PDB file of C-alpha atoms in Angstrom:
ATOM      1  CA  GLY A   1      12.034 141.467 114.599  1.00  0.00           C
ATOM      2  CA  THR A   2      14.710 139.625 112.550  1.00  0.00           C
ATOM      3  CA  LYS A   3      15.401 139.068 109.044  1.00  0.00           C
ATOM      4  CA  TYR A   4      14.887 135.562 109.941  1.00  0.00           C
ATOM      5  CA  GLU A   5      11.218 135.634 111.101  1.00  0.00           C
ATOM      6  CA  ASN A   6       9.002 133.166 109.643  1.00  0.00           C
ATOM      7  CA  LYS A   7      11.995 131.748 107.226  1.00  0.00           C
ATOM      8  CA  ASP A   8      12.575 127.989 107.285  1.00  0.00           C
ATOM      9  CA  TYR A   9      10.297 126.738 109.924  1.00  0.00           C
ATOM     10  CA  SER A  10       6.602 126.776 110.775  1.00  0.00           C
ATOM     11  CA  TYR A  11       4.287 126.347 113.770  1.00  0.00           C
ATOM     12  CA  TYR A  12       2.740 123.006 114.579  1.00  0.00           C
ATOM     13  CA  GLY A  13      -1.391 123.163 114.682  1.00  0.00           C
ATOM     14  CA  GLU A  14      -3.710 125.919 114.142  1.00  0.00           C
ATOM     15  CA  ARG A  15      -3.549 128.975 115.439  1.00  0.00           C
ATOM     16  CA  ALA A  16      -5.409 129.170 119.164  1.00  0.00           C
ATOM     17  CA  TYR A  17      -5.744 133.009 119.331  1.00  0.00           C
ATOM     18  CA  SER A  18      -6.347 134.611 115.775  1.00  0.00           C
ATOM     19  CA  GLY A  19      -9.600 136.321 117.418  1.00  0.00           C
ATOM     20  CA  PHE A  20      -7.368 138.384 119.652  1.00  0.00           C
ATOM     21  CA  ILE A  21      -4.586 139.111 117.081  1.00  0.00           C
ATOM     22  CA  ALA A  22      -4.820 142.667 115.489  1.00  0.00           C
ATOM     23  CA  ASP A  23      -4.678 142.691 111.812  1.00  0.00           C
ATOM     24  CA  SER A  24      -1.999 145.558 111.698  1.00  0.00           C
ATOM     25  CA  VAL A  25       0.129 147.611 114.359  1.00  0.00           C
ATOM     26  CA  ILE A  26       0.544 151.393 114.176  1.00  0.00           C
ATOM     27  CA  ILE A  27       3.951 151.115 115.646  1.00  0.00           C
ATOM     28  CA  PRO A  28       7.075 148.907 115.976  1.00  0.00           C
ATOM     29  CA  ILE A  29       6.446 145.958 118.458  1.00  0.00           C
ATOM     30  CA  ARG A  30       9.780 145.876 119.846  1.00  0.00           C
ATOM     31  CA  ARG A  31      10.990 148.043 122.493  1.00  0.00           C
ATOM     32  CA  LEU A  32      14.528 149.041 122.921  1.00  0.00           C
ATOM     33  CA  ASN A  33      16.622 146.384 125.295  1.00  0.00           C
ATOM     34  CA  ILE A  34      17.452 148.713 127.885  1.00  0.00           C
ATOM     35  CA  PRO A  35      18.030 147.109 131.526  1.00  0.00           C
ATOM     36  CA  PRO A  36      16.438 148.504 134.390  1.00  0.00           C
ATOM     37  CA  ARG A  37      18.500 151.179 136.285  1.00  0.00           C
ATOM     38  CA  ASP A  38      20.084 150.125 139.893  1.00  0.00           C
ATOM     39  CA  PRO A  39      18.838 152.485 142.112  1.00  0.00           C
ATOM     40  CA  ALA A  40      22.342 152.294 143.515  1.00  0.00           C
ATOM     41  CA  ALA A  41      23.865 153.324 140.018  1.00  0.00           C
ATOM     42  CA  GLU A  42      26.204 156.283 140.211  1.00  0.00           C
ATOM     43  CA  SER A  43      24.276 160.151 139.442  1.00  0.00           C
ATOM     44  CA  GLY A  44      25.394 161.474 136.370  1.00  0.00           C
ATOM     45  CA  SER A  45      27.551 164.129 138.068  1.00  0.00           C
ATOM     46  CA  ASP A  46      29.623 161.571 140.332  1.00  0.00           C
ATOM     47  CA  PHE A  47      30.014 159.239 137.061  1.00  0.00           C
ATOM     48  CA  MET A  48      31.339 162.531 135.277  1.00  0.00           C
ATOM     49  CA  MET A  49      33.774 163.657 137.932  1.00  0.00           C
ATOM     50  CA  ARG A  50      34.824 160.192 138.090  1.00  0.00           C
ATOM     51  CA  ILE A  51      35.700 159.645 134.353  1.00  0.00           C
ATOM     52  CA  ALA A  52      37.475 163.051 134.005  1.00  0.00           C
ATOM     53  CA  PRO A  53      40.523 162.179 134.327  1.00  0.00           C
ATOM     54  CA  LEU A  54      40.714 158.784 132.601  1.00  0.00           C
ATOM     55  CA  PRO A  55      42.800 157.721 129.345  1.00  0.00           C
ATOM     56  CA  LEU A  56      40.523 157.713 126.283  1.00  0.00           C
ATOM     57  CA  ASN A  57      40.192 154.064 126.057  1.00  0.00           C
ATOM     58  CA  GLU A  58      39.377 153.743 129.614  1.00  0.00           C
ATOM     59  CA  ARG A  59      36.660 156.302 129.290  1.00  0.00           C
ATOM     60  CA  GLU A  60      34.900 154.697 126.504  1.00  0.00           C
ATOM     61  CA  GLU A  61      35.044 151.656 128.525  1.00  0.00           C
ATOM     62  CA  GLU A  62      33.157 153.010 131.355  1.00  0.00           C
ATOM     63  CA  ILE A  63      30.711 155.349 129.311  1.00  0.00           C
ATOM     64  CA  TYR A  64      29.719 151.594 127.311  1.00  0.00           C
ATOM     65  CA  ASN A  65      29.520 149.778 131.158  1.00  0.00           C
ATOM     66  CA  ALA A  66      27.153 152.553 132.647  1.00  0.00           C
ATOM     67  CA  ILE A  67      24.801 152.557 129.635  1.00  0.00           C
ATOM     68  CA  ALA A  68      25.005 148.922 129.105  1.00  0.00           C
ATOM     69  CA  SER A  69      23.873 148.250 132.582  1.00  0.00           C
ATOM     70  CA  GLY A  70      21.015 150.614 132.368  1.00  0.00           C
ATOM     71  CA  ASN A  71      22.268 153.683 134.250  1.00  0.00           C
ATOM     72  CA  ILE A  72      20.321 156.274 132.104  1.00  0.00           C
ATOM     73  CA  PRO A  73      17.632 158.352 132.690  1.00  0.00           C
ATOM     74  CA  ASP A  74      13.862 157.145 132.645  1.00  0.00           C
ATOM     75  CA  PHE A  75      12.941 159.554 130.195  1.00  0.00           C
ATOM     76  CA  LEU A  76      15.092 158.357 127.946  1.00  0.00           C
ATOM     77  CA  ARG A  77      13.528 154.664 127.741  1.00  0.00           C
ATOM     78  CA  ASN A  78      10.176 156.155 126.117  1.00  0.00           C
ATOM     79  CA  THR A  79      11.024 156.582 122.706  1.00  0.00           C
ATOM     80  CA  VAL A  80       9.153 158.947 120.342  1.00  0.00           C
ATOM     81  CA  THR A  81       7.197 157.637 117.495  1.00  0.00           C
ATOM     82  CA  LEU A  82       7.871 159.780 114.177  1.00  0.00           C
ATOM     83  CA  ASN A  83       6.106 159.620 110.983  1.00  0.00           C
ATOM     84  CA  GLY A  84       7.206 160.613 107.523  1.00  0.00           C
ATOM     85  CA  GLU A  85       6.813 159.962 103.722  1.00  0.00           C
ATOM     86  CA  PHE A  86      10.312 159.289 101.878  1.00  0.00           C
ATOM     87  CA  ALA A  87      11.201 158.357  98.698  1.00  0.00           C
ATOM     88  CA  ASP A  88      13.506 155.270  97.826  1.00  0.00           C
ATOM     89  CA  SER A  89      15.870 155.240  95.212  1.00  0.00           C
ATOM     90  CA  ALA A  90      13.411 154.645  92.361  1.00  0.00           C
ATOM     91  CA  GLY A  91      11.601 157.532  93.513  1.00  0.00           C
ATOM     92  CA  ILE A  92       8.563 155.758  94.847  1.00  0.00           C
ATOM     93  CA  THR A  93       7.030 156.966  97.858  1.00  0.00           C
ATOM     94  CA  HIS A  94       6.882 155.239 101.287  1.00  0.00           C
ATOM     95  CA  VAL A  95       4.987 155.782 104.701  1.00  0.00           C
ATOM     96  CA  VAL A  96       7.532 155.171 107.062  1.00  0.00           C
ATOM     97  CA  THR A  97       7.030 154.962 111.446  1.00  0.00           C
ATOM     98  CA  TYR A  98      10.282 154.586 113.257  1.00  0.00           C
ATOM     99  CA  GLU A  99      10.969 155.571 117.155  1.00  0.00           C
ATOM    100  CA  VAL A 100      13.755 157.628 118.355  1.00  0.00           C
ATOM    101  CA  MET A 101      15.194 158.438 121.946  1.00  0.00           C
ATOM    102  CA  PRO A 102      13.699 162.092 122.901  1.00  0.00           C
ATOM    103  CA  ASP A 103      17.568 163.234 123.842  1.00  0.00           C
ATOM    104  CA  TYR A 104      20.789 162.494 123.699  1.00  0.00           C
ATOM    105  CA  LEU A 105      22.672 159.379 125.588  1.00  0.00           C
ATOM    106  CA  SER A 106      22.978 160.392 128.821  1.00  0.00           C
ATOM    107  CA  VAL A 107      24.618 158.515 132.291  1.00  0.00           C
ATOM    108  CA  GLY A 108      22.620 159.146 135.187  1.00  0.00           C
ATOM    109  CA  ASN A 109      18.903 159.796 136.496  1.00  0.00           C
ATOM    110  CA  ASP A 110      16.178 161.857 136.064  1.00  0.00           C
ATOM    111  CA  THR A 111      17.271 164.801 138.119  1.00  0.00           C
ATOM    112  CA  ASP A 112      21.157 164.382 137.821  1.00  0.00           C
ATOM    113  CA  PHE A 113      22.404 163.572 134.310  1.00  0.00           C
ATOM    114  CA  CYS A 114      24.654 164.430 131.945  1.00  0.00           C
ATOM    115  CA  ARG A 115      24.519 164.028 128.137  1.00  0.00           C
ATOM    116  CA  ILE A 116      27.917 161.954 127.181  1.00  0.00           C
ATOM    117  CA  PRO A 117      29.907 162.034 123.831  1.00  0.00           C
ATOM    118  CA  MET A 118      31.702 159.461 123.006  1.00  0.00           C
ATOM    119  CA  ASN A 119      33.333 157.763 119.817  1.00  0.00           C
ATOM    120  CA  PRO A 120      31.449 155.701 116.868  1.00  0.00           C
ATOM    121  CA  TYR A 121      32.823 152.189 118.124  1.00  0.00           C
ATOM    122  CA  THR A 122      31.382 152.730 121.711  1.00  0.00           C
ATOM    123  CA  ALA A 123      28.012 154.004 120.435  1.00  0.00           C
ATOM    124  CA  GLN A 124      27.820 151.196 117.793  1.00  0.00           C
ATOM    125  CA  ASP A 125      28.689 148.599 120.355  1.00  0.00           C
ATOM    126  CA  LEU A 126      25.704 149.917 122.726  1.00  0.00           C
ATOM    127  CA  ALA A 127      23.404 150.037 119.845  1.00  0.00           C
ATOM    128  CA  PHE A 128      23.688 146.427 119.019  1.00  0.00           C
ATOM    129  CA  GLU A 129      23.195 145.895 122.683  1.00  0.00           C
ATOM    130  CA  LEU A 130      20.164 147.787 122.935  1.00  0.00           C
ATOM    131  CA  GLY A 131      18.483 146.808 119.528  1.00  0.00           C
ATOM    132  CA  ALA A 132      18.859 150.202 118.015  1.00  0.00           C
ATOM    133  CA  SER A 133      21.199 151.875 115.680  1.00  0.00           C
ATOM    134  CA  LEU A 134      23.025 155.479 115.146  1.00  0.00           C
ATOM    135  CA  ILE A 135      20.735 157.575 113.031  1.00  0.00           C
ATOM    136  CA  THR A 136      21.752 159.337 109.287  1.00  0.00           C
ATOM    137  CA  ALA A 137      21.742 162.749 108.050  1.00  0.00           C
ATOM    138  CA  ARG A 138      18.236 162.593 106.711  1.00  0.00           C
ATOM    139  CA  ILE A 139      16.706 161.372 110.033  1.00  0.00           C
ATOM    140  CA  SER A 140      18.526 163.926 111.984  1.00  0.00           C
ATOM    141  CA  ASP A 141      16.836 166.537 109.327  1.00  0.00           C
ATOM    142  CA  HIS A 142      13.341 165.076 110.453  1.00  0.00           C
ATOM    143  CA  ILE A 143      13.716 164.707 114.005  1.00  0.00           C
ATOM    144  CA  TYR A 144      14.477 168.349 114.078  1.00  0.00           C
ATOM    145  CA  LEU A 145      11.377 169.238 111.827  1.00  0.00           C
ATOM    146  CA  LYS A 146       9.288 167.271 114.270  1.00  0.00           C
ATOM    147  CA  ALA A 147      11.026 168.244 117.480  1.00  0.00           C
ATOM    148  CA  ASP A 148       8.558 169.923 120.248  1.00  0.00           C
ATOM    149  CA  ILE A 149      11.735 171.795 121.906  1.00  0.00           C
ATOM    150  CA  LYS A 150      14.403 173.294 119.486  1.00  0.00           C
ATOM    151  CA  LEU A 151      17.112 175.388 121.189  1.00  0.00           C
ATOM    152  CA  VAL A 152      19.337 177.676 119.676  1.00  0.00           C
ATOM    153  CA  PRO A 153      22.962 175.793 119.516  1.00  0.00           C
ATOM    154  CA  PHE A 154      25.680 177.268 121.977  1.00  0.00           C
ATOM    155  CA  ASN A 155      29.016 176.829 121.385  1.00  0.00           C
ATOM    156  CA  TYR A 156      32.532 177.206 122.660  1.00  0.00           C
ATOM    157  CA  ILE A 157      35.818 178.584 120.848  1.00  0.00           C
ATOM    158  CA  PRO A 158      38.194 176.183 120.699  1.00  0.00           C
ATOM    159  CA  VAL A 159      41.329 176.556 123.033  1.00  0.00           C
ATOM    160  CA  GLY A 160      43.632 174.116 123.140  1.00  0.00           C
ATOM    161  CA  ASN A 161      41.846 170.696 123.600  1.00  0.00           C
ATOM    162  CA  ALA A 162      39.556 172.110 126.157  1.00  0.00           C
ATOM    163  CA  ASN A 163      36.762 171.277 124.262  1.00  0.00           C
ATOM    164  CA  GLU A 164      37.335 167.376 124.090  1.00  0.00           C
ATOM    165  CA  LEU A 165      37.409 167.147 128.131  1.00  0.00           C
ATOM    166  CA  VAL A 166      34.807 165.834 130.093  1.00  0.00           C
ATOM    167  CA  THR A 167      34.817 168.940 132.002  1.00  0.00           C
ATOM    168  CA  LYS A 168      33.803 170.804 129.225  1.00  0.00           C
ATOM    169  CA  PHE A 169      30.915 168.260 128.246  1.00  0.00           C
ATOM    170  CA  VAL A 170      29.564 168.759 131.947  1.00  0.00           C
ATOM    171  CA  GLU A 171      30.003 172.905 131.418  1.00  0.00           C
ATOM    172  CA  HIS A 172      27.851 172.295 128.000  1.00  0.00           C
ATOM    173  CA  ASN A 173      25.454 170.047 129.583  1.00  0.00           C
ATOM    174  CA  THR A 174      24.809 172.662 132.115  1.00  0.00           C
ATOM    175  CA  GLN A 175      24.733 175.113 129.370  1.00  0.00           C
ATOM    176  CA  ILE A 176      21.659 173.307 127.705  1.00  0.00           C
ATOM    177  CA  GLU A 177      19.864 172.576 130.755  1.00  0.00           C
ATOM    178  CA  LYS A 178      19.638 176.449 131.358  1.00  0.00           C
ATOM    179  CA  GLN A 179      18.020 177.051 127.542  1.00  0.00           C
ATOM    180  CA  PHE A 180      15.871 174.065 128.231  1.00  0.00           C
ATOM    181  CA  ARG A 181      14.336 175.299 131.767  1.00  0.00           C
ATOM    182  CA  GLU A 182      14.132 178.871 130.123  1.00  0.00           C
ATOM    183  CA  ALA A 183      12.224 177.340 127.124  1.00  0.00           C
ATOM    184  CA  GLY A 184      10.048 175.609 129.610  1.00  0.00           C
ATOM    185  CA  GLY A 185      10.817 172.124 128.449  1.00  0.00           C
ATOM    186  CA  LEU A 186       9.958 168.862 129.852  1.00  0.00           C
ATOM    187  CA  HIS A 187      12.509 165.828 129.510  1.00  0.00           C
ATOM    188  CA  GLY A 188      10.860 163.097 127.463  1.00  0.00           C
ATOM    189  CA  ARG A 189       9.412 165.649 124.820  1.00  0.00           C
ATOM    190  CA  LEU A 190      11.545 165.529 121.248  1.00  0.00           C
ATOM    191  CA  ILE A 191      14.348 168.227 121.686  1.00  0.00           C
ATOM    192  CA  ALA A 192      16.664 169.095 118.629  1.00  0.00           C
ATOM    193  CA  GLY A 193      19.467 171.711 118.028  1.00  0.00           C
ATOM    194  CA  ILE A 194      21.715 170.894 121.087  1.00  0.00           C
ATOM    195  CA  LYS A 195      24.233 168.692 119.622  1.00  0.00           C
ATOM    196  CA  LYS A 196      25.847 167.527 116.239  1.00  0.00           C
ATOM    197  CA  ASP A 197      24.478 163.541 115.796  1.00  0.00           C
ATOM    198  CA  VAL A 198      27.492 161.026 115.167  1.00  0.00           C
ATOM    199  CA  ILE A 199      25.938 159.180 112.120  1.00  0.00           C
ATOM    200  CA  LEU A 200      25.912 156.309 109.781  1.00  0.00           C
ATOM    201  CA  SER A 201      26.949 157.199 106.121  1.00  0.00           C
ATOM    202  CA  GLY A 202      27.930 155.820 103.042  1.00  0.00           C
ATOM    203  CA  ARG A 203      31.256 157.799 103.591  1.00  0.00           C
ATOM    204  CA  MET A 204      32.140 154.917 106.243  1.00  0.00           C
ATOM    205  CA  ALA A 205      32.814 152.336 103.442  1.00  0.00           C
ATOM    206  CA  ASP A 206      35.933 154.483 102.105  1.00  0.00           C
ATOM    207  CA  GLN A 207      36.770 156.126 105.687  1.00  0.00           C
ATOM    208  CA  PRO A 208      36.168 153.116 107.858  1.00  0.00           C
ATOM    209  CA  ARG A 209      38.371 154.609 110.780  1.00  0.00           C
ATOM    210  CA  LYS A 210      36.560 157.960 110.843  1.00  0.00           C
ATOM    211  CA  VAL A 211      33.693 159.248 112.931  1.00  0.00           C
ATOM    212  CA  VAL A 212      31.386 161.170 110.645  1.00  0.00           C
ATOM    213  CA  ILE A 213      29.303 163.735 112.120  1.00  0.00           C
ATOM    214  CA  TYR A 214      26.299 165.851 111.194  1.00  0.00           C
ATOM    215  CA  GLY A 215      23.483 168.426 112.143  1.00  0.00           C
ATOM    216  CA  TRP A 216      23.184 171.186 115.307  1.00  0.00           C
ATOM    217  CA  HIS A 217      20.614 172.737 113.033  1.00  0.00           C
ATOM    218  CA  LYS A 218      20.216 176.469 113.690  1.00  0.00           C
ATOM    219  CA  PRO A 219      16.208 177.992 113.782  1.00  0.00           C
ATOM    220  CA  ASP A 220      16.114 178.576 110.409  1.00  0.00           C
ATOM    221  CA  GLY A 221      16.728 174.835 110.377  1.00  0.00           C
ATOM    222  CA  LYS A 222      19.855 174.405 108.438  1.00  0.00           C
ATOM    223  CA  PRO A 223      22.618 172.718 110.120  1.00  0.00           C
ATOM    224  CA  ILE A 224      25.691 174.263 111.342  1.00  0.00           C
ATOM    225  CA  GLN A 225      27.644 170.948 110.577  1.00  0.00           C
ATOM    226  CA  PRO A 226      27.518 169.468 106.945  1.00  0.00           C
ATOM    227  CA  VAL A 227      28.324 165.576 106.696  1.00  0.00           C
ATOM    228  CA  TYR A 228      31.800 165.618 107.742  1.00  0.00           C
ATOM    229  CA  SER A 229      34.139 162.879 108.454  1.00  0.00           C
ATOM    230  CA  GLY A 230      37.678 164.617 108.743  1.00  0.00           C
ATOM    231  CA  HIS A 231      38.119 163.410 112.631  1.00  0.00           C
ATOM    232  CA  VAL A 232      39.938 160.082 113.306  1.00  0.00           C
ATOM    233  CA  TYR A 233      37.378 157.680 115.089  1.00  0.00           C
ATOM    234  CA  TRP A 234      38.653 158.470 118.587  1.00  0.00           C
ATOM    235  CA  TYR A 235      38.457 162.106 118.252  1.00  0.00           C
ATOM    236  CA  VAL A 236      35.273 163.311 120.452  1.00  0.00           C
ATOM    237  CA  ASP A 237      34.364 166.689 121.906  1.00  0.00           C
ATOM    238  CA  TYR A 238      31.830 168.662 123.589  1.00  0.00           C
ATOM    239  CA  SER A 239      29.442 169.023 120.934  1.00  0.00           C
ATOM    240  CA  HIS A 240      28.774 165.315 119.774  1.00  0.00           C
ATOM    241  CA  GLY A 241      25.735 163.541 120.525  1.00  0.00           C
ATOM    242  CA  ILE A 242      24.512 159.931 120.128  1.00  0.00           C
ATOM    243  CA  ARG A 243      20.758 159.792 119.492  1.00  0.00           C
ATOM    244  CA  PHE A 244      19.626 156.162 118.708  1.00  0.00           C
ATOM    245  CA  ILE A 245      16.613 155.172 116.568  1.00  0.00           C
ATOM    246  CA  ASN A 246      14.804 151.819 117.105  1.00  0.00           C
ATOM    247  CA  ASN A 247      16.262 149.348 114.951  1.00  0.00           C
ATOM    248  CA  GLN A 248      12.822 148.128 114.025  1.00  0.00           C
ATOM    249  CA  VAL A 249      11.117 150.412 111.977  1.00  0.00           C
ATOM    250  CA  MET A 250       7.821 150.124 109.804  1.00  0.00           C
ATOM    251  CA  ILE A 251       7.680 150.657 106.050  1.00  0.00           C
ATOM    252  CA  ASP A 252       4.724 150.841 104.490  1.00  0.00           C
ATOM    253  CA  GLY A 253       3.065 148.959 107.233  1.00  0.00           C
ATOM    254  CA  LYS A 254       5.369 146.409 107.603  1.00  0.00           C
ATOM    255  CA  THR A 255       8.188 145.812 110.175  1.00  0.00           C
ATOM    256  CA  CYS A 256      11.790 145.482 109.298  1.00  0.00           C
ATOM    257  CA  LEU A 257      15.122 146.098 110.343  1.00  0.00           C
ATOM    258  CA  PHE A 258      16.696 150.165 110.117  1.00  0.00           C
ATOM    259  CA  THR A 259      20.226 148.682 109.345  1.00  0.00           C
ATOM    260  CA  GLU A 260      18.777 145.810 106.872  1.00  0.00           C
ATOM    261  CA  SER A 261      16.772 148.480 104.735  1.00  0.00           C
ATOM    262  CA  LEU A 262      20.439 150.754 104.608  1.00  0.00           C
ATOM    263  CA  LYS A 263      21.575 147.663 102.796  1.00  0.00           C
ATOM    264  CA  ASP A 264      18.743 147.358 100.196  1.00  0.00           C
ATOM    265  CA  PRO A 265      19.473 149.298  96.868  1.00  0.00           C
ATOM    266  CA  LEU A 266      15.718 150.836  96.686  1.00  0.00           C
ATOM    267  CA  LEU A 267      15.050 151.284 100.434  1.00  0.00           C
ATOM    268  CA  TYR A 268      18.473 152.876 101.366  1.00  0.00           C
ATOM    269  CA  LYS A 269      17.271 156.107 100.068  1.00  0.00           C
ATOM    270  CA  ILE A 270      14.611 156.612 102.251  1.00  0.00           C
ATOM    271  CA  PHE A 271      16.687 156.856 105.159  1.00  0.00           C
ATOM    272  CA  CYS A 272      19.836 158.110 103.721  1.00  0.00           C
TER     273      CYS A 272
END
């Protein structure tokens, strides 16, 4: 599953099980590396209450520790497979298959969880840990197009720094769940329209200490938030969400790494 597979080594002897090996696969074969959840782990409401008074750096550390240890709802572990056709930078169309989390990163269990905003450094560290990646604006658009559940964005008028507080994260999560129930949603189905995505973008090369956000699509499919990189990296508010894509994707039936394809002068355009 890495770029080093089958490079500079060979297996000894003839294959013994060729008759049992499929000629092709239809989805990426490597699952996200999410540890099992400890049954004694904190619920989402307990976790949010505990981190509410913490300074930003300590809060981010606790978020990382919780998710890296597997304290996420079970429904986030089952990625959703999406297919599409996208052109590369030479205009050649490719058939692409990729897997994304059905919802935004959350802490807690299936019945008591909270979608948790975080800064892009924490998100990237978790992506490395789980074998995932942050998404791009193009992937954000495609997810909205394919989503089973599309909710109307719900925003709060800024009052001081209230939108940056954990209490507002919880309030917004409660509002999303209210809309979710009213729409007859089922957790584990692909949902969109509820958060701005923290994304990977070419802007990061010139603005490495910024957070880049995009999305929060309206019912007409147009995003409220164009690609924006005006906030310093540690800025986080209730509207930010982290949705991971499995770093192993398929392009024209062959597996490759999403992050490696973004470095390719031809293939990067497929995703970005």
